[in-house]
Amino acid sequence: MTGDEIVRLCRRHTLFEWSVQTSIDPIPIARADGIYFWTPEGQRFLDFNSQLMSVNIGHGDPRVVEAIAAQAQLLAGAAPSMATEPRARLGAKLAEITPGDIEVFFFTNGGAEANENAMRIARVVTGRHKILARYRSYHGGTAGALTATGDPRRWASEPGIPGIVHVLDPYHGVARGWESSEEALARLEEIIELEGPHTIAAFILETVTGTNGILIPPDGYLAGVRALCDKHGILLIADEVMAGFGRTGAWFAVDHWHVVPDLLTMAKGLTSAYVPLGAVGMRREIADHFERRPFPGGLTYSSHPVACAAALAAIRVLEEDNLVEHARRMGTVMAECHADLARHPSVGAVRNIGLFGAIELVRDRATREPMAPFNGTAPEMAALNAFFRREGLYTVVRWNYFFTNPPLCITEPQLREACAIIDRGLDITDRAVR
Ligand SMILES: Cc1ncc(COP(=O)(O)O)c(C=O)c1O
């Protein structure tokens, strides 16, 4: 099929996520390799968002493709009540690479279900019902995960599930910036007191916030959250669906701050999106709760053998190619490129940790008014998006910012090539600056 035919039929018979259907303009994608993908007509794109921050190892790695094919030939499906070798091996492997004594895993189809199960486990284990979550967050598109989500994707599904309480983040947008860890923690503790600590089962947070702007917590924040949770018997759920598997230059983002959460959710980089798989990992003590009581969750495709085999192979690629370390080194190059791009008058803030980055744009240097309002668009952001597309750079432009999240296998020249395109694109937004 031609690209136009694919787009026409997809639009006629399928729905695209979170969008007014007439406002979208999907890219037809036919094949992919490494950091690039191609349309059926052969237009090449440098994938500067790893699709949805998910193809961590890069596209089309034969080691993963072959593992999927081999497992499909041997045993393509199994009931979740069966014990399979890929499930056994993946559980053991994840116990090895996740922090502290997180060593038991429940497998899901993706990130939302991982968070859904994490929140339910926290409620069952603590006997409490409230869940704290942050406003600048996304936790998935199912009922509980979407209620925990703080960003506007929640609004259409409200009132959602009972018992979720939102708290403010240390970050308050490009105009107001960051508050200190101490201020953020004092505010959090006040909310915990006001809500009643004995009613709160868990605090769920993205260790490094993803779609809401790559928000890297100030030093001391996560350790402070851990201490507050310990003080009040609240479980800490780290949502590492986007930040995990080397994205930040560590296996998991919590590793940067040496914090061990009680539950850790993952998806995306777990299989590098070659097939769908998510998981919630838990500390031994939490898993022990279910030794003599039923575990209250299940899914037909939980622990799917093909997905587990894909995850094992994708993790092996991260290890064999030393991609976690490589992401850390390339993160330094990205920080350099970002710092250089910051000379543009429209650049209001740049952030990255490893290959997890974002650039925020402003239209006024003095007031730092964002180039597009919260949850809104602006013609300049649309023009920048169109420029990237014309130049063959794929990334997501959202509100007043855009992402810099390539596959972890990107080389330094490729990274500089992408930054050179961004450099030229920013001339468009510079023209709007007062
Ligand atoms: C931090 C975070 N949590 C959860 C999810 C939901 O994952 P999924 O779309 O696999 O359900 C996402 C998806 O983007 C995410 O970024």
CSV table of C-alpha atoms and ligand atoms in Angstrom, one decimal:
chain,number,residue,atom,x,y,z
A,1,MET,CA,0.0,0.0,0.0
A,2,THR,CA,1.1,3.6,-0.5
A,3,GLY,CA,1.5,5.9,2.5
A,4,ASP,CA,-1.6,7.8,1.5
A,5,GLU,CA,-3.7,4.6,1.3
A,6,ILE,CA,-2.4,3.4,4.7
A,7,VAL,CA,-3.3,6.8,6.3
A,8,ARG,CA,-6.7,6.9,4.6
A,9,LEU,CA,-7.8,3.4,5.7
A,10,CYS,CA,-6.3,3.8,9.2
A,11,ARG,CA,-8.2,7.1,9.7
A,12,ARG,CA,-11.4,5.7,8.2
A,13,HIS,CA,-11.5,2.5,10.3
A,14,THR,CA,-9.3,3.0,13.4
A,15,LEU,CA,-9.1,5.7,16.1
A,16,PHE,CA,-5.9,7.4,17.1
A,17,GLU,CA,-5.1,8.1,20.7
A,18,TRP,CA,-6.1,11.3,22.7
A,19,SER,CA,-6.8,13.3,19.5
A,20,VAL,CA,-9.5,15.1,17.6
A,21,GLN,CA,-9.4,12.7,14.6
A,22,THR,CA,-9.6,15.5,12.0
A,23,SER,CA,-6.7,17.3,13.5
A,24,ILE,CA,-4.1,14.5,13.2
A,25,ASP,CA,-1.7,13.8,10.4
A,26,PRO,CA,-0.1,10.4,11.1
A,27,ILE,CA,3.2,9.4,9.5
A,28,PRO,CA,2.9,6.2,7.6
A,29,ILE,CA,5.7,3.9,8.7
A,30,ALA,CA,6.7,0.9,6.8
A,31,ARG,CA,10.1,-0.3,8.2
A,32,ALA,CA,12.8,0.7,10.6
A,33,ASP,CA,16.4,0.0,11.5
A,34,GLY,CA,18.6,1.3,14.3
A,35,ILE,CA,17.7,5.0,14.9
A,36,TYR,CA,15.8,5.4,11.6
A,37,PHE,CA,12.4,4.5,10.2
A,38,TRP,CA,11.0,4.9,6.6
A,39,THR,CA,7.7,5.7,5.0
A,40,PRO,CA,6.5,3.3,2.2
A,41,GLU,CA,7.8,5.9,-0.3
A,42,GLY,CA,11.2,5.8,1.3
A,43,GLN,CA,11.3,9.1,3.3
A,44,ARG,CA,13.7,8.5,6.1
A,45,PHE,CA,13.1,9.8,9.7
A,46,LEU,CA,15.6,10.0,12.5
A,47,ASP,CA,13.6,8.7,15.4
A,48,PHE,CA,14.4,11.3,18.0
A,49,ASN,CA,11.6,10.1,20.3
A,50,SER,CA,12.3,6.3,20.1
A,51,GLN,CA,8.6,6.1,19.0
A,52,LEU,CA,7.0,6.7,22.4
A,53,MET,CA,10.2,6.7,24.4
A,54,SER,CA,10.0,2.9,24.1
A,55,VAL,CA,12.4,1.5,21.5
A,56,ASN,CA,15.4,1.8,23.8
A,57,ILE,CA,17.7,-0.6,21.9
A,58,GLY,CA,16.8,0.8,18.5
A,59,HIS,CA,14.7,-0.6,15.7
A,60,GLY,CA,15.0,-4.1,14.1
A,61,ASP,CA,17.7,-5.7,16.2
A,62,PRO,CA,18.0,-9.2,14.7
A,63,ARG,CA,18.9,-10.7,18.2
A,64,VAL,CA,15.4,-9.8,19.5
A,65,VAL,CA,13.6,-10.6,16.2
A,66,GLU,CA,15.1,-14.1,16.2
A,67,ALA,CA,14.3,-14.7,19.9
A,68,ILE,CA,10.7,-13.8,19.2
A,69,ALA,CA,10.5,-16.1,16.1
A,70,ALA,CA,12.2,-19.0,18.0
A,71,GLN,CA,9.8,-18.7,21.0
A,72,ALA,CA,6.8,-18.4,18.7
A,73,GLN,CA,7.8,-21.6,16.9
A,74,LEU,CA,8.3,-23.5,20.2
A,75,LEU,CA,5.4,-22.2,22.2
A,76,ALA,CA,3.5,-19.2,20.9
A,77,GLY,CA,1.1,-18.8,23.8
A,78,ALA,CA,0.4,-20.2,27.3
A,79,ALA,CA,-2.2,-19.7,30.0
A,80,PRO,CA,-1.0,-17.4,32.7
A,81,SER,CA,-1.4,-20.3,35.2
A,82,MET,CA,1.5,-22.2,33.3
A,83,ALA,CA,5.1,-22.0,34.3
A,84,THR,CA,7.3,-21.4,31.3
A,85,GLU,CA,11.0,-21.1,30.8
A,86,PRO,CA,11.0,-17.5,29.5
A,87,ARG,CA,8.9,-16.4,32.4
A,88,ALA,CA,11.2,-18.1,34.9
A,89,ARG,CA,14.3,-16.6,33.3
A,90,LEU,CA,12.8,-13.1,33.0
A,91,GLY,CA,11.7,-13.1,36.6
A,92,ALA,CA,15.2,-14.0,37.7
A,93,LYS,CA,16.9,-11.5,35.4
A,94,LEU,CA,14.7,-8.7,36.5
A,95,ALA,CA,15.4,-9.5,40.2
A,96,GLU,CA,19.1,-9.1,39.3
A,97,ILE,CA,18.9,-5.7,37.6
A,98,THR,CA,16.2,-4.0,39.6
A,99,PRO,CA,17.3,-2.2,42.8
A,100,GLY,CA,17.5,-3.5,46.3
A,101,ASP,CA,15.3,-6.5,47.2
A,102,ILE,CA,12.8,-5.9,44.4
A,103,GLU,CA,12.7,-9.5,43.3
A,104,VAL,CA,9.2,-10.7,42.5
A,105,PHE,CA,7.3,-9.6,39.4
A,106,PHE,CA,3.7,-9.7,38.1
A,107,PHE,CA,3.6,-9.4,34.3
A,108,THR,CA,1.1,-7.3,32.4
A,109,ASN,CA,0.4,-6.1,28.9
A,110,GLY,CA,1.8,-2.6,29.4
A,111,GLY,CA,2.4,0.2,31.8
A,112,ALA,CA,-1.2,1.1,32.7
A,113,GLU,CA,-1.9,-2.4,33.9
A,114,ALA,CA,1.4,-2.4,35.8
A,115,ASN,CA,0.3,0.7,37.7
A,116,GLU,CA,-3.2,-0.6,38.2
A,117,ASN,CA,-1.8,-3.7,39.8
A,118,ALA,CA,0.8,-1.8,41.9
A,119,MET,CA,-1.9,0.4,43.4
A,120,ARG,CA,-4.2,-2.6,44.1
A,121,ILE,CA,-1.3,-4.4,45.7
A,122,ALA,CA,-0.5,-1.4,47.9
A,123,ARG,CA,-4.1,-1.2,49.0
A,124,VAL,CA,-4.4,-4.9,49.8
A,125,VAL,CA,-1.0,-5.0,51.7
A,126,THR,CA,-1.5,-1.9,53.8
A,127,GLY,CA,-5.3,-2.2,54.3
A,128,ARG,CA,-5.5,1.6,53.4
A,129,HIS,CA,-7.3,3.0,50.5
A,130,LYS,CA,-5.8,6.4,49.4
A,131,ILE,CA,-3.2,6.8,46.8
A,132,LEU,CA,-1.2,10.0,46.4
A,133,ALA,CA,-0.1,11.0,42.9
A,134,ARG,CA,1.3,14.1,41.3
A,135,TYR,CA,-0.3,16.6,38.9
A,136,ARG,CA,2.4,16.6,36.3
A,137,SER,CA,2.2,12.9,35.6
A,138,TYR,CA,0.9,10.3,33.3
A,139,HIS,CA,0.3,6.7,34.6
A,140,GLY,CA,-1.7,5.1,31.8
A,141,GLY,CA,-5.1,4.9,30.1
A,142,THR,CA,-7.1,2.5,32.3
A,143,ALA,CA,-9.5,3.6,35.0
A,144,GLY,CA,-7.2,3.6,38.1
A,145,ALA,CA,-4.0,4.6,36.2
A,146,LEU,CA,-5.9,7.5,34.5
A,147,THR,CA,-7.3,8.7,37.8
A,148,ALA,CA,-3.8,8.7,39.2
A,149,THR,CA,-2.6,10.6,36.1
A,150,GLY,CA,-2.4,14.3,36.9
A,151,ASP,CA,-2.3,15.8,33.4
A,152,PRO,CA,-5.3,16.8,31.3
A,153,ARG,CA,-5.7,13.3,29.8
A,154,ARG,CA,-7.5,12.5,33.1
A,155,TRP,CA,-10.3,15.1,32.7
A,156,ALA,CA,-12.5,13.3,30.2
A,157,SER,CA,-12.6,10.1,32.4
A,158,GLU,CA,-13.4,11.8,35.7
A,159,PRO,CA,-14.6,11.2,38.3
A,160,GLY,CA,-12.5,8.0,38.0
A,161,ILE,CA,-11.8,5.6,40.9
A,162,PRO,CA,-12.2,6.8,44.5
A,163,GLY,CA,-9.3,7.5,46.9
A,164,ILE,CA,-6.7,9.2,44.6
A,165,VAL,CA,-5.3,12.5,46.0
A,166,HIS,CA,-3.1,14.7,43.8
A,167,VAL,CA,-0.2,16.7,45.1
A,168,LEU,CA,2.0,19.3,43.5
A,169,ASP,CA,5.4,18.6,42.0
A,170,PRO,CA,8.6,20.5,42.8
A,171,TYR,CA,8.3,22.0,39.2
A,172,HIS,CA,5.7,24.7,38.4
A,173,GLY,CA,6.2,25.3,34.7
A,174,VAL,CA,8.8,27.3,32.7
A,175,ALA,CA,7.7,30.7,34.1
A,176,ARG,CA,7.8,29.8,37.8
A,177,GLY,CA,10.4,27.1,37.7
A,178,TRP,CA,11.5,24.8,40.5
A,179,GLU,CA,11.2,24.9,44.2
A,180,SER,CA,13.7,23.3,46.5
A,181,SER,CA,13.4,19.7,47.7
A,182,GLU,CA,12.8,21.0,51.3
A,183,GLU,CA,9.9,23.2,50.1
A,184,ALA,CA,8.4,20.4,48.0
A,185,LEU,CA,8.8,17.9,50.9
A,186,ALA,CA,7.2,20.2,53.5
A,187,ARG,CA,4.2,20.7,51.2
A,188,LEU,CA,3.9,16.9,50.7
A,189,GLU,CA,4.1,16.2,54.4
A,190,GLU,CA,1.4,18.8,55.1
A,191,ILE,CA,-0.9,17.0,52.6
A,192,ILE,CA,-0.1,13.7,54.2
A,193,GLU,CA,-1.0,15.1,57.6
A,194,LEU,CA,-4.2,16.7,56.3
A,195,GLU,CA,-5.3,13.5,54.5
A,196,GLY,CA,-4.5,11.3,57.5
A,197,PRO,CA,-1.4,9.2,57.1
A,198,HIS,CA,-3.2,6.0,58.3
A,199,THR,CA,-5.5,6.3,55.3
A,200,ILE,CA,-2.7,6.5,52.6
A,201,ALA,CA,-1.6,3.2,51.0
A,202,ALA,CA,0.9,4.5,48.5
A,203,PHE,CA,2.5,7.5,46.8
A,204,ILE,CA,2.9,6.8,43.0
A,205,LEU,CA,5.3,9.0,41.1
A,206,GLU,CA,7.3,8.9,37.9
A,207,THR,CA,10.9,8.9,39.1
A,208,VAL,CA,11.8,11.2,36.3
A,209,THR,CA,8.6,12.6,34.8
A,210,GLY,CA,8.2,11.7,31.1
A,211,THR,CA,5.5,13.2,28.9
A,212,ASN,CA,4.9,16.1,31.2
A,213,GLY,CA,8.3,17.5,30.4
A,214,ILE,CA,11.3,15.3,31.5
A,215,LEU,CA,11.2,16.6,35.1
A,216,ILE,CA,14.4,15.5,36.9
A,217,PRO,CA,13.8,15.7,40.7
A,218,PRO,CA,16.1,18.0,42.6
A,219,ASP,CA,18.7,16.1,44.7
A,220,GLY,CA,17.3,15.1,48.0
A,221,TYR,CA,13.7,15.0,46.8
A,222,LEU,CA,13.4,11.2,46.2
A,223,ALA,CA,15.3,10.4,49.4
A,224,GLY,CA,13.0,12.7,51.3
A,225,VAL,CA,9.9,11.1,49.8
A,226,ARG,CA,11.3,7.7,50.8
A,227,ALA,CA,11.8,8.9,54.3
A,228,LEU,CA,8.3,10.4,54.6
A,229,CYS,CA,6.8,7.2,53.2
A,230,ASP,CA,8.8,5.2,55.8
A,231,LYS,CA,7.7,7.5,58.6
A,232,HIS,CA,4.0,7.0,57.8
A,233,GLY,CA,3.9,3.4,56.6
A,234,ILE,CA,3.1,4.6,53.0
A,235,LEU,CA,4.4,2.4,50.2
A,236,LEU,CA,6.4,4.1,47.4
A,237,ILE,CA,5.5,3.1,43.9
A,238,ALA,CA,8.1,4.3,41.3
A,239,ASP,CA,6.6,4.4,37.8
A,240,GLU,CA,9.6,3.7,35.6
A,241,VAL,CA,7.5,2.8,32.5
A,242,MET,CA,9.4,5.5,30.6
A,243,ALA,CA,12.5,6.1,32.7
A,244,GLY,CA,13.6,2.5,33.1
A,245,PHE,CA,15.9,0.2,31.1
A,246,GLY,CA,18.8,2.6,30.5
A,247,ARG,CA,16.9,5.6,29.3
A,248,THR,CA,18.5,7.9,32.0
A,249,GLY,CA,21.9,6.3,31.8
A,250,ALA,CA,21.2,3.9,34.7
A,251,TRP,CA,19.2,0.7,34.6
A,252,PHE,CA,16.5,2.5,36.5
A,253,ALA,CA,16.2,6.2,37.3
A,254,VAL,CA,15.9,5.5,41.0
A,255,ASP,CA,19.5,4.2,40.9
A,256,HIS,CA,20.8,7.7,40.4
A,257,TRP,CA,19.6,8.6,43.9
A,258,HIS,CA,20.1,5.2,45.5
A,259,VAL,CA,16.4,5.0,46.5
A,260,VAL,CA,14.7,1.6,46.6
A,261,PRO,CA,10.9,1.9,46.1
A,262,ASP,CA,8.5,-0.7,47.4
A,263,LEU,CA,7.0,-1.3,44.0
A,264,LEU,CA,8.5,-0.5,40.6
A,265,THR,CA,6.5,-0.5,37.4
A,266,MET,CA,7.9,-1.0,34.0
A,267,ALA,CA,7.0,-1.5,30.3
A,268,LYS,CA,8.3,0.1,27.1
A,269,GLY,CA,12.1,-0.5,27.4
A,270,LEU,CA,11.4,-3.9,29.0
A,271,THR,CA,11.0,-5.3,25.5
A,272,SER,CA,12.1,-2.1,23.7
A,273,ALA,CA,8.5,-2.2,22.3
A,274,TYR,CA,9.2,-5.1,20.0
A,275,VAL,CA,6.1,-6.7,21.6
A,276,PRO,CA,3.8,-5.5,24.4
A,277,LEU,CA,4.8,-6.3,28.0
A,278,GLY,CA,4.7,-4.6,31.3
A,279,ALA,CA,5.5,-5.6,34.9
A,280,VAL,CA,5.2,-4.6,38.5
A,281,GLY,CA,8.2,-5.5,40.6
A,282,MET,CA,7.9,-5.7,44.4
A,283,ARG,CA,10.1,-6.1,47.4
A,284,ARG,CA,10.2,-9.6,48.9
A,285,GLU,CA,8.3,-8.5,52.0
A,286,ILE,CA,5.4,-7.3,49.8
A,287,ALA,CA,5.3,-10.5,47.7
A,288,ASP,CA,5.4,-12.5,51.0
A,289,HIS,CA,1.9,-11.1,51.7
A,290,PHE,CA,0.5,-13.3,49.0
A,291,GLU,CA,2.2,-16.5,50.2
A,292,ARG,CA,-0.9,-17.3,52.3
A,293,ARG,CA,-3.5,-15.0,50.8
A,294,PRO,CA,-4.7,-14.9,47.2
A,295,PHE,CA,-3.0,-12.5,44.8
A,296,PRO,CA,-6.0,-10.4,43.6
A,297,GLY,CA,-5.1,-9.9,39.9
A,298,GLY,CA,-4.9,-11.7,36.6
A,299,LEU,CA,-4.7,-11.3,32.8
A,300,THR,CA,-5.0,-13.8,30.0
A,301,TYR,CA,-1.7,-12.6,28.5
A,302,SER,CA,0.2,-12.2,31.8
A,303,SER,CA,3.7,-13.7,31.4
A,304,HIS,CA,3.1,-14.3,27.7
A,305,PRO,CA,6.0,-16.5,26.6
A,306,VAL,CA,6.8,-14.6,23.4
A,307,ALA,CA,6.8,-11.3,25.3
A,308,CYS,CA,9.0,-12.7,28.0
A,309,ALA,CA,11.4,-14.1,25.4
A,310,ALA,CA,11.5,-10.7,23.7
A,311,ALA,CA,12.2,-9.0,27.0
A,312,LEU,CA,15.1,-11.4,27.8
A,313,ALA,CA,16.6,-10.7,24.4
A,314,ALA,CA,16.1,-6.9,24.6
A,315,ILE,CA,17.8,-6.8,28.0
A,316,ARG,CA,20.6,-9.0,26.6
A,317,VAL,CA,21.2,-6.4,23.9
A,318,LEU,CA,21.3,-3.6,26.5
A,319,GLU,CA,24.0,-5.6,28.3
A,320,GLU,CA,26.0,-6.9,25.3
A,321,ASP,CA,26.2,-3.5,23.7
A,322,ASN,CA,26.8,-1.7,27.0
A,323,LEU,CA,23.9,0.6,26.1
A,324,VAL,CA,23.2,1.8,29.7
A,325,GLU,CA,26.7,3.2,29.9
A,326,HIS,CA,26.6,4.4,26.3
A,327,ALA,CA,23.3,6.3,27.2
A,328,ARG,CA,25.1,8.0,30.1
A,329,ARG,CA,28.0,9.1,27.8
A,330,MET,CA,25.7,10.3,25.0
A,331,GLY,CA,23.7,12.1,27.7
A,332,THR,CA,26.8,14.3,28.2
A,333,VAL,CA,26.9,15.0,24.5
A,334,MET,CA,23.2,15.8,24.6
A,335,ALA,CA,23.7,18.2,27.5
A,336,GLU,CA,26.4,20.0,25.5
A,337,CYS,CA,24.1,20.2,22.5
A,338,HIS,CA,21.2,21.5,24.7
A,339,ALA,CA,23.5,24.1,26.2
A,340,ASP,CA,24.4,25.3,22.8
A,341,LEU,CA,20.8,25.4,21.7
A,342,ALA,CA,20.0,27.5,24.8
A,343,ARG,CA,21.6,30.5,22.9
A,344,HIS,CA,18.3,30.7,20.9
A,345,PRO,CA,16.1,33.4,22.5
A,346,SER,CA,13.1,31.1,22.3
A,347,VAL,CA,14.7,28.4,24.4
A,348,GLY,CA,13.5,28.9,28.0
A,349,ALA,CA,14.8,25.7,29.6
A,350,VAL,CA,16.7,22.6,28.6
A,351,ARG,CA,16.9,19.4,30.6
A,352,ASN,CA,18.2,15.9,30.2
A,353,ILE,CA,19.4,12.9,32.2
A,354,GLY,CA,21.0,10.3,29.9
A,355,LEU,CA,19.1,10.3,26.7
A,356,PHE,CA,15.9,11.5,28.3
A,357,GLY,CA,15.5,15.1,27.4
A,358,ALA,CA,13.2,18.1,26.6
A,359,ILE,CA,13.5,21.7,25.5
A,360,GLU,CA,11.0,24.2,26.6
A,361,LEU,CA,10.3,27.3,24.6
A,362,VAL,CA,9.2,30.8,25.7
A,363,ARG,CA,7.9,33.8,23.8
A,364,ASP,CA,9.1,36.4,26.3
A,365,ARG,CA,12.6,36.4,27.8
A,366,ALA,CA,11.7,38.6,30.7
A,367,THR,CA,8.4,37.0,31.9
A,368,ARG,CA,9.3,33.5,30.5
A,369,GLU,CA,5.7,33.2,29.2
A,370,PRO,CA,5.6,29.8,27.5
A,371,MET,CA,5.5,29.7,23.7
A,372,ALA,CA,2.2,27.8,24.0
A,373,PRO,CA,-0.1,27.8,27.1
A,374,PHE,CA,-0.6,24.8,29.4
A,375,ASN,CA,-2.5,22.1,27.5
A,376,GLY,CA,-2.6,24.4,24.4
A,377,THR,CA,-1.0,25.0,21.1
A,378,ALA,CA,0.6,27.9,19.2
A,379,PRO,CA,1.2,28.5,15.5
A,380,GLU,CA,4.9,28.7,16.2
A,381,MET,CA,4.9,25.2,17.8
A,382,ALA,CA,2.9,23.8,14.9
A,383,ALA,CA,5.4,25.4,12.5
A,384,LEU,CA,8.3,23.9,14.3
A,385,ASN,CA,6.6,20.5,14.2
A,386,ALA,CA,6.1,20.8,10.5
A,387,PHE,CA,9.8,21.8,10.0
A,388,PHE,CA,11.0,18.7,11.9
A,389,ARG,CA,8.8,16.6,9.7
A,390,ARG,CA,10.0,18.1,6.5
A,391,GLU,CA,13.6,17.7,7.6
A,392,GLY,CA,13.1,14.0,8.6
A,393,LEU,CA,13.4,14.4,12.3
A,394,TYR,CA,10.7,12.7,14.3
A,395,THR,CA,9.9,13.9,17.8
A,396,VAL,CA,6.9,14.8,19.8
A,397,VAL,CA,6.0,18.5,20.1
A,398,ARG,CA,3.7,19.1,23.0
A,399,TRP,CA,2.4,22.4,24.4
A,400,ASN,CA,5.5,24.6,24.7
A,401,TYR,CA,8.1,21.9,24.6
A,402,PHE,CA,9.5,19.0,22.5
A,403,PHE,CA,11.4,15.9,23.4
A,404,THR,CA,15.0,14.7,22.7
A,405,ASN,CA,14.8,11.0,23.4
A,406,PRO,CA,16.6,8.9,20.7
A,407,PRO,CA,17.2,5.2,20.9
A,408,LEU,CA,20.1,4.5,23.3
A,409,CYS,CA,22.3,3.1,20.4
A,410,ILE,CA,22.6,6.6,18.8
A,411,THR,CA,26.1,7.6,17.9
A,412,GLU,CA,27.7,11.0,18.6
A,413,PRO,CA,27.6,12.1,15.0
A,414,GLN,CA,23.9,11.1,14.7
A,415,LEU,CA,23.1,13.0,17.8
A,416,ARG,CA,24.9,16.1,16.5
A,417,GLU,CA,23.0,15.7,13.2
A,418,ALA,CA,19.7,15.8,15.0
A,419,CYS,CA,20.7,18.8,17.1
A,420,ALA,CA,21.8,20.6,13.9
A,421,ILE,CA,18.2,20.2,12.5
A,422,ILE,CA,16.8,21.4,15.8
A,423,ASP,CA,19.2,24.4,15.7
A,424,ARG,CA,17.8,25.5,12.3
A,425,GLY,CA,14.2,24.8,13.4
A,426,LEU,CA,14.5,27.1,16.4
A,427,ASP,CA,15.0,30.1,14.1
A,428,ILE,CA,11.3,29.8,13.5
A,429,THR,CA,10.3,30.1,17.2
A,430,ASP,CA,13.0,32.8,17.8
A,431,ARG,CA,11.1,35.1,15.5
A,432,ALA,CA,8.1,35.1,17.9
A,433,VAL,CA,10.2,36.2,20.9
A,434,ARG,CA,9.5,39.6,22.4
B,1,LIG,C1,5.3,7.0,33.0
B,1,LIG,C2,4.3,6.2,32.3
B,1,LIG,N1,3.5,5.4,33.0
B,1,LIG,C3,2.6,4.6,32.4
B,1,LIG,C4,2.4,4.7,31.1
B,1,LIG,C5,1.3,3.8,30.4
B,1,LIG,O1,1.9,2.8,29.7
B,1,LIG,P1,1.1,2.0,28.6
B,1,LIG,O2,0.7,3.0,27.6
B,1,LIG,O3,2.0,0.9,28.2
B,1,LIG,O4,-0.1,1.4,29.3
B,1,LIG,C6,3.2,5.5,30.3
B,1,LIG,C7,2.9,5.6,28.8
B,1,LIG,O5,3.4,6.5,28.1
B,1,LIG,C8,4.1,6.3,30.9
B,1,LIG,O6,4.9,7.2,30.2
